């Protein structure tokens, strides 16, 4: 099987490509990336060591995709992943990468009747509706007042999200049309926060790794929004758990055909920022004063937990790594690559 991974030098794409190549010697894995995001170039030696073919190219350019040759499956990881992207009015790169790029990938998959696996996001759910959820406040976090598992795929989609979330939801709509109109085999995974080794986390993408990096290198941190309480909550998923799910889906396209599922850590693997601070202090041994800013940013929500009931009804797959393991694994990678991480992320470009 020949598998193309777009965004293949990014955090999720490179981890997926390396793992699949190592687990399946009979698969040909191709990583396609424009190296736009700083730090992506650090993954090129890893890809080469695993036997992954790297092609530098841009999903915005369909002829560069077509030049790859025949594929049997396409894992669409390419994206401008920042939740703050486009909020300054600069939408061009975001829309052309996340939406037009997804369309170009769909056309490539249609050409070869390839299985199309799309990595979507919990950010497709509208902000206002998430902010209106009834919450209880505990000493360290917000909790859903109704005691439910979290947000399911039936959560109403009416309303605004962010430009980033809008491009991902628009891509999902295109995927549904390609599946219905052209018989394309597709699956959509809506992931919450993903974390783990090789993530160069930032304040707008990869918040838990960002928090860990700040503690490790003693960088400024701030609780933003919701009174500066730090009680906002997200679930998180180890990138290796993500890879396990993607591998299962690639191995059996017909069973997964047409599925759109939430995939995340859920309530059992979730953290507030306050809880993350305490865990980072414990793991790094560094005490860090965290500032407070009461005002919310566009797109901020007090809580998101993935309700994965629909996913769990389809598979025995379950997240295997808890929050502490995720951060400990990430810290071990930072410690082993301190100079590289500092140069790529901590020091100014």
PDB file of N, CA, C and O in Angstrom, residues 58-105:
ATOM      1  N   UNK A  58       3.415  21.804  -1.793  1.00  0.00           N
ATOM      2  CA  UNK A  58       2.386  22.604  -1.138  1.00  0.00           C
ATOM      3  C   UNK A  58       1.011  22.119  -1.579  1.00  0.00           C
ATOM      4  O   UNK A  58       0.760  21.991  -2.776  1.00  0.00           O
ATOM      5  N   UNK A  59       0.130  21.846  -0.615  1.00  0.00           N
ATOM      6  CA  UNK A  59      -1.207  21.370  -0.969  1.00  0.00           C
ATOM      7  C   UNK A  59      -2.006  22.424  -1.726  1.00  0.00           C
ATOM      8  O   UNK A  59      -3.027  22.102  -2.352  1.00  0.00           O
ATOM      9  N   UNK A  60      -1.560  23.676  -1.701  1.00  0.00           N
ATOM     10  CA  UNK A  60      -2.247  24.721  -2.468  1.00  0.00           C
ATOM     11  C   UNK A  60      -1.966  24.602  -3.957  1.00  0.00           C
ATOM     12  O   UNK A  60      -2.627  25.271  -4.755  1.00  0.00           O
ATOM     13  N   UNK A  61      -0.991  23.778  -4.327  1.00  0.00           N
ATOM     14  CA  UNK A  61      -0.574  23.631  -5.726  1.00  0.00           C
ATOM     15  C   UNK A  61      -0.944  22.231  -6.207  1.00  0.00           C
ATOM     16  O   UNK A  61      -0.215  21.273  -5.964  1.00  0.00           O
ATOM     17  N   UNK A  62      -2.064  22.073  -6.903  1.00  0.00           N
ATOM     18  CA  UNK A  62      -2.530  20.727  -7.273  1.00  0.00           C
ATOM     19  C   UNK A  62      -1.560  19.964  -8.156  1.00  0.00           C
ATOM     20  O   UNK A  62      -1.466  18.737  -8.052  1.00  0.00           O
ATOM     21  N   UNK A  63      -0.822  20.665  -8.991  1.00  0.00           N
ATOM     22  CA  UNK A  63       0.111  19.947  -9.873  1.00  0.00           C
ATOM     23  C   UNK A  63       1.240  19.303  -9.086  1.00  0.00           C
ATOM     24  O   UNK A  63       1.777  18.261  -9.479  1.00  0.00           O
ATOM     25  N   UNK A  64       1.602  19.892  -7.946  1.00  0.00           N
ATOM     26  CA  UNK A  64       2.634  19.285  -7.105  1.00  0.00           C
ATOM     27  C   UNK A  64       2.118  18.004  -6.443  1.00  0.00           C
ATOM     28  O   UNK A  64       2.872  17.048  -6.258  1.00  0.00           O
ATOM     29  N   UNK A  65       0.851  17.981  -6.110  1.00  0.00           N
ATOM     30  CA  UNK A  65       0.244  16.763  -5.579  1.00  0.00           C
ATOM     31  C   UNK A  65       0.135  15.691  -6.657  1.00  0.00           C
ATOM     32  O   UNK A  65       0.465  14.522  -6.429  1.00  0.00           O
ATOM     33  N   UNK A  66      -0.307  16.087  -7.828  1.00  0.00           N
ATOM     34  CA  UNK A  66      -0.490  15.110  -8.911  1.00  0.00           C
ATOM     35  C   UNK A  66       0.817  14.454  -9.309  1.00  0.00           C
ATOM     36  O   UNK A  66       0.844  13.312  -9.788  1.00  0.00           O
ATOM     37  N   UNK A  67       1.925  15.168  -9.116  1.00  0.00           N
ATOM     38  CA  UNK A  67       3.227  14.641  -9.529  1.00  0.00           C
ATOM     39  C   UNK A  67       3.705  13.495  -8.635  1.00  0.00           C
ATOM     40  O   UNK A  67       4.680  12.808  -8.982  1.00  0.00           O
ATOM     41  N   UNK A  68       3.038  13.262  -7.526  1.00  0.00           N
ATOM     42  CA  UNK A  68       3.470  12.225  -6.589  1.00  0.00           C
ATOM     43  C   UNK A  68       3.295  10.829  -7.168  1.00  0.00           C
ATOM     44  O   UNK A  68       4.019   9.903  -6.822  1.00  0.00           O
ATOM     45  N   UNK A  69       2.334  10.664  -8.049  1.00  0.00           N
ATOM     46  CA  UNK A  69       2.064   9.342  -8.596  1.00  0.00           C
ATOM     47  C   UNK A  69       0.931   8.658  -7.847  1.00  0.00           C
ATOM     48  O   UNK A  69       0.298   9.229  -6.962  1.00  0.00           O
ATOM     49  N   UNK A  70       0.681   7.405  -8.196  1.00  0.00           N
ATOM     50  CA  UNK A  70      -0.469   6.678  -7.664  1.00  0.00           C
ATOM     51  C   UNK A  70      -0.354   6.489  -6.151  1.00  0.00           C
ATOM     52  O   UNK A  70       0.718   6.191  -5.617  1.00  0.00           O
ATOM     53  N   UNK A  71      -1.497   6.653  -5.468  1.00  0.00           N
ATOM     54  CA  UNK A  71      -1.558   6.399  -4.022  1.00  0.00           C
ATOM     55  C   UNK A  71      -2.774   5.512  -3.726  1.00  0.00           C
ATOM     56  O   UNK A  71      -3.753   5.500  -4.477  1.00  0.00           O
ATOM     57  N   UNK A  72      -2.689   4.792  -2.632  1.00  0.00           N
ATOM     58  CA  UNK A  72      -3.799   3.955  -2.188  1.00  0.00           C
ATOM     59  C   UNK A  72      -4.562   4.576  -1.027  1.00  0.00           C
ATOM     60  O   UNK A  72      -5.723   4.240  -0.788  1.00  0.00           O
ATOM     61  N   UNK A  73      -3.907   5.456  -0.279  1.00  0.00           N
ATOM     62  CA  UNK A  73      -4.544   6.133   0.850  1.00  0.00           C
ATOM     63  C   UNK A  73      -3.892   7.492   1.047  1.00  0.00           C
ATOM     64  O   UNK A  73      -2.703   7.669   0.750  1.00  0.00           O
ATOM     65  N   UNK A  74      -4.693   8.431   1.533  1.00  0.00           N
ATOM     66  CA  UNK A  74      -4.194   9.785   1.792  1.00  0.00           C
ATOM     67  C   UNK A  74      -4.624  10.187   3.195  1.00  0.00           C
ATOM     68  O   UNK A  74      -5.814  10.181   3.512  1.00  0.00           O
ATOM     69  N   UNK A  75      -3.657  10.515   4.042  1.00  0.00           N
ATOM     70  CA  UNK A  75      -3.923  11.012   5.385  1.00  0.00           C
ATOM     71  C   UNK A  75      -3.686  12.525   5.353  1.00  0.00           C
ATOM     72  O   UNK A  75      -2.550  12.971   5.222  1.00  0.00           O
ATOM     73  N   UNK A  76      -4.767  13.290   5.462  1.00  0.00           N
ATOM     74  CA  UNK A  76      -4.694  14.744   5.293  1.00  0.00           C
ATOM     75  C   UNK A  76      -4.409  15.408   6.637  1.00  0.00           C
ATOM     76  O   UNK A  76      -5.296  15.709   7.414  1.00  0.00           O
ATOM     77  N   UNK A  77      -3.118  15.623   6.891  1.00  0.00           N
ATOM     78  CA  UNK A  77      -2.666  16.299   8.121  1.00  0.00           C
ATOM     79  C   UNK A  77      -2.268  17.744   7.876  1.00  0.00           C
ATOM     80  O   UNK A  77      -1.933  18.451   8.831  1.00  0.00           O
ATOM     81  N   UNK A  78      -2.245  18.177   6.627  1.00  0.00           N
ATOM     82  CA  UNK A  78      -1.745  19.524   6.358  1.00  0.00           C
ATOM     83  C   UNK A  78      -2.739  20.555   6.881  1.00  0.00           C
ATOM     84  O   UNK A  78      -3.949  20.370   6.789  1.00  0.00           O
ATOM     85  N   UNK A  79      -2.227  21.625   7.445  1.00  0.00           N
ATOM     86  CA  UNK A  79      -3.103  22.684   7.948  1.00  0.00           C
ATOM     87  C   UNK A  79      -2.270  23.845   8.449  1.00  0.00           C
ATOM     88  O   UNK A  79      -1.120  23.675   8.867  1.00  0.00           O
ATOM     89  N   UNK A  80      -2.856  25.017   8.417  1.00  0.00           N
ATOM     90  CA  UNK A  80      -2.438  26.104   9.291  1.00  0.00           C
ATOM     91  C   UNK A  80      -3.178  25.840  10.595  1.00  0.00           C
ATOM     92  O   UNK A  80      -4.394  26.007  10.677  1.00  0.00           O
ATOM     93  N   UNK A  81      -2.481  25.380  11.655  1.00  0.00           N
ATOM     94  CA  UNK A  81      -3.175  24.852  12.821  1.00  0.00           C
ATOM     95  C   UNK A  81      -3.494  25.860  13.911  1.00  0.00           C
ATOM     96  O   UNK A  81      -4.120  25.495  14.911  1.00  0.00           O
ATOM     97  N   UNK A  82      -3.093  27.105  13.750  1.00  0.00           N
ATOM     98  CA  UNK A  82      -3.287  28.066  14.827  1.00  0.00           C
ATOM     99  C   UNK A  82      -4.750  28.468  14.950  1.00  0.00           C
ATOM    100  O   UNK A  82      -5.385  28.884  13.976  1.00  0.00           O
ATOM    101  N   UNK A  83      -5.275  28.368  16.165  1.00  0.00           N
ATOM    102  CA  UNK A  83      -6.656  28.765  16.400  1.00  0.00           C
ATOM    103  C   UNK A  83      -6.826  30.275  16.257  1.00  0.00           C
ATOM    104  O   UNK A  83      -7.943  30.770  16.067  1.00  0.00           O
ATOM    105  N   UNK A  84      -5.733  31.020  16.320  1.00  0.00           N
ATOM    106  CA  UNK A  84      -5.791  32.474  16.168  1.00  0.00           C
ATOM    107  C   UNK A  84      -5.579  32.927  14.719  1.00  0.00           C
ATOM    108  O   UNK A  84      -5.703  34.114  14.422  1.00  0.00           O
ATOM    109  N   UNK A  85      -5.294  31.984  13.828  1.00  0.00           N
ATOM    110  CA  UNK A  85      -5.023  32.332  12.427  1.00  0.00           C
ATOM    111  C   UNK A  85      -6.237  33.019  11.806  1.00  0.00           C
ATOM    112  O   UNK A  85      -7.378  32.597  12.000  1.00  0.00           O
ATOM    113  N   UNK A  86      -5.964  34.087  11.080  1.00  0.00           N
ATOM    114  CA  UNK A  86      -7.013  34.794  10.362  1.00  0.00           C
ATOM    115  C   UNK A  86      -7.750  35.829  11.171  1.00  0.00           C
ATOM    116  O   UNK A  86      -8.489  36.650  10.615  1.00  0.00           O
ATOM    117  N   UNK A  87      -7.587  35.825  12.486  1.00  0.00           N
ATOM    118  CA  UNK A  87      -8.325  36.776  13.312  1.00  0.00           C
ATOM    119  C   UNK A  87      -7.821  38.203  13.140  1.00  0.00           C
ATOM    120  O   UNK A  87      -8.509  39.151  13.513  1.00  0.00           O
ATOM    121  N   UNK A  88      -6.621  38.324  12.582  1.00  0.00           N
ATOM    122  CA  UNK A  88      -6.097  39.658  12.285  1.00  0.00           C
ATOM    123  C   UNK A  88      -6.530  40.144  10.910  1.00  0.00           C
ATOM    124  O   UNK A  88      -6.110  41.217  10.472  1.00  0.00           O
ATOM    125  N   UNK A  89      -7.374  39.362  10.229  1.00  0.00           N
ATOM    126  CA  UNK A  89      -7.835  39.718   8.897  1.00  0.00           C
ATOM    127  C   UNK A  89      -7.030  39.095   7.789  1.00  0.00           C
ATOM    128  O   UNK A  89      -7.428  39.147   6.619  1.00  0.00           O
ATOM    129  N   UNK A  90      -5.887  38.476   8.098  1.00  0.00           N
ATOM    130  CA  UNK A  90      -5.067  37.830   7.078  1.00  0.00           C
ATOM    131  C   UNK A  90      -5.490  36.390   6.871  1.00  0.00           C
ATOM    132  O   UNK A  90      -4.945  35.475   7.491  1.00  0.00           O
ATOM    133  N   UNK A  91      -6.467  36.177   5.997  1.00  0.00           N
ATOM    134  CA  UNK A  91      -7.093  34.871   5.823  1.00  0.00           C
ATOM    135  C   UNK A  91      -6.507  34.053   4.680  1.00  0.00           C
ATOM    136  O   UNK A  91      -6.831  32.864   4.549  1.00  0.00           O
ATOM    137  N   UNK A  92      -5.693  34.656   3.861  1.00  0.00           N
ATOM    138  CA  UNK A  92      -5.309  34.023   2.601  1.00  0.00           C
ATOM    139  C   UNK A  92      -4.626  32.669   2.807  1.00  0.00           C
ATOM    140  O   UNK A  92      -5.067  31.656   2.258  1.00  0.00           O
ATOM    141  N   UNK A  93      -3.564  32.640   3.593  1.00  0.00           N
ATOM    142  CA  UNK A  93      -2.836  31.374   3.767  1.00  0.00           C
ATOM    143  C   UNK A  93      -3.725  30.338   4.453  1.00  0.00           C
ATOM    144  O   UNK A  93      -3.735  29.160   4.073  1.00  0.00           O
ATOM    145  N   UNK A  94      -4.482  30.759   5.457  1.00  0.00           N
ATOM    146  CA  UNK A  94      -5.361  29.853   6.191  1.00  0.00           C
ATOM    147  C   UNK A  94      -6.370  29.186   5.261  1.00  0.00           C
ATOM    148  O   UNK A  94      -6.497  27.958   5.235  1.00  0.00           O
ATOM    149  N   UNK A  95      -7.108  29.974   4.517  1.00  0.00           N
ATOM    150  CA  UNK A  95      -8.177  29.430   3.674  1.00  0.00           C
ATOM    151  C   UNK A  95      -7.605  28.597   2.537  1.00  0.00           C
ATOM    152  O   UNK A  95      -8.104  27.501   2.231  1.00  0.00           O
ATOM    153  N   UNK A  96      -6.548  29.075   1.916  1.00  0.00           N
ATOM    154  CA  UNK A  96      -6.003  28.340   0.775  1.00  0.00           C
ATOM    155  C   UNK A  96      -5.317  27.046   1.207  1.00  0.00           C
ATOM    156  O   UNK A  96      -5.311  26.066   0.456  1.00  0.00           O
ATOM    157  N   UNK A  97      -4.771  27.021   2.410  1.00  0.00           N
ATOM    158  CA  UNK A  97      -4.154  25.782   2.894  1.00  0.00           C
ATOM    159  C   UNK A  97      -5.197  24.812   3.425  1.00  0.00           C
ATOM    160  O   UNK A  97      -5.245  23.644   3.023  1.00  0.00           O
ATOM    161  N   UNK A  98      -6.054  25.279   4.325  1.00  0.00           N
ATOM    162  CA  UNK A  98      -6.960  24.377   5.027  1.00  0.00           C
ATOM    163  C   UNK A  98      -8.166  23.959   4.195  1.00  0.00           C
ATOM    164  O   UNK A  98      -8.657  22.840   4.361  1.00  0.00           O
ATOM    165  N   UNK A  99      -8.655  24.830   3.338  1.00  0.00           N
ATOM    166  CA  UNK A  99      -9.844  24.506   2.552  1.00  0.00           C
ATOM    167  C   UNK A  99      -9.505  24.146   1.114  1.00  0.00           C
ATOM    168  O   UNK A  99      -9.823  23.048   0.647  1.00  0.00           O
ATOM    169  N   UNK A 100      -8.821  25.044   0.421  1.00  0.00           N
ATOM    170  CA  UNK A 100      -8.439  24.736  -0.959  1.00  0.00           C
ATOM    171  C   UNK A 100      -7.461  23.560  -0.979  1.00  0.00           C
ATOM    172  O   UNK A 100      -7.536  22.682  -1.843  1.00  0.00           O
ATOM    173  N   UNK A 101      -6.560  23.521   0.002  1.00  0.00           N
ATOM    174  CA  UNK A 101      -5.630  22.393   0.084  1.00  0.00           C
ATOM    175  C   UNK A 101      -6.356  21.080   0.287  1.00  0.00           C
ATOM    176  O   UNK A 101      -6.025  20.058  -0.325  1.00  0.00           O
ATOM    177  N   UNK A 102      -7.370  21.079   1.157  1.00  0.00           N
ATOM    178  CA  UNK A 102      -8.158  19.864   1.360  1.00  0.00           C
ATOM    179  C   UNK A 102      -8.873  19.462   0.078  1.00  0.00           C
ATOM    180  O   UNK A 102      -8.946  18.266  -0.263  1.00  0.00           O
ATOM    181  N   UNK A 103      -9.401  20.439  -0.649  1.00  0.00           N
ATOM    182  CA  UNK A 103     -10.051  20.148  -1.936  1.00  0.00           C
ATOM    183  C   UNK A 103      -9.055  19.514  -2.912  1.00  0.00           C
ATOM    184  O   UNK A 103      -9.367  18.511  -3.580  1.00  0.00           O
ATOM    185  N   UNK A 104      -7.861  20.059  -2.993  1.00  0.00           N
ATOM    186  CA  UNK A 104      -6.853  19.494  -3.895  1.00  0.00           C
ATOM    187  C   UNK A 104      -6.503  18.057  -3.499  1.00  0.00           C
ATOM    188  O   UNK A 104      -6.280  17.198  -4.368  1.00  0.00           O
ATOM    189  N   UNK A 105      -6.449  17.808  -2.195  1.00  0.00           N
ATOM    190  CA  UNK A 105      -6.172  16.447  -1.726  1.00  0.00           C
ATOM    191  C   UNK A 105      -7.329  15.504  -2.064  1.00  0.00           C
ATOM    192  O   UNK A 105      -7.111  14.338  -2.426  1.00  0.00           O
TER     193      UNK A 105
END
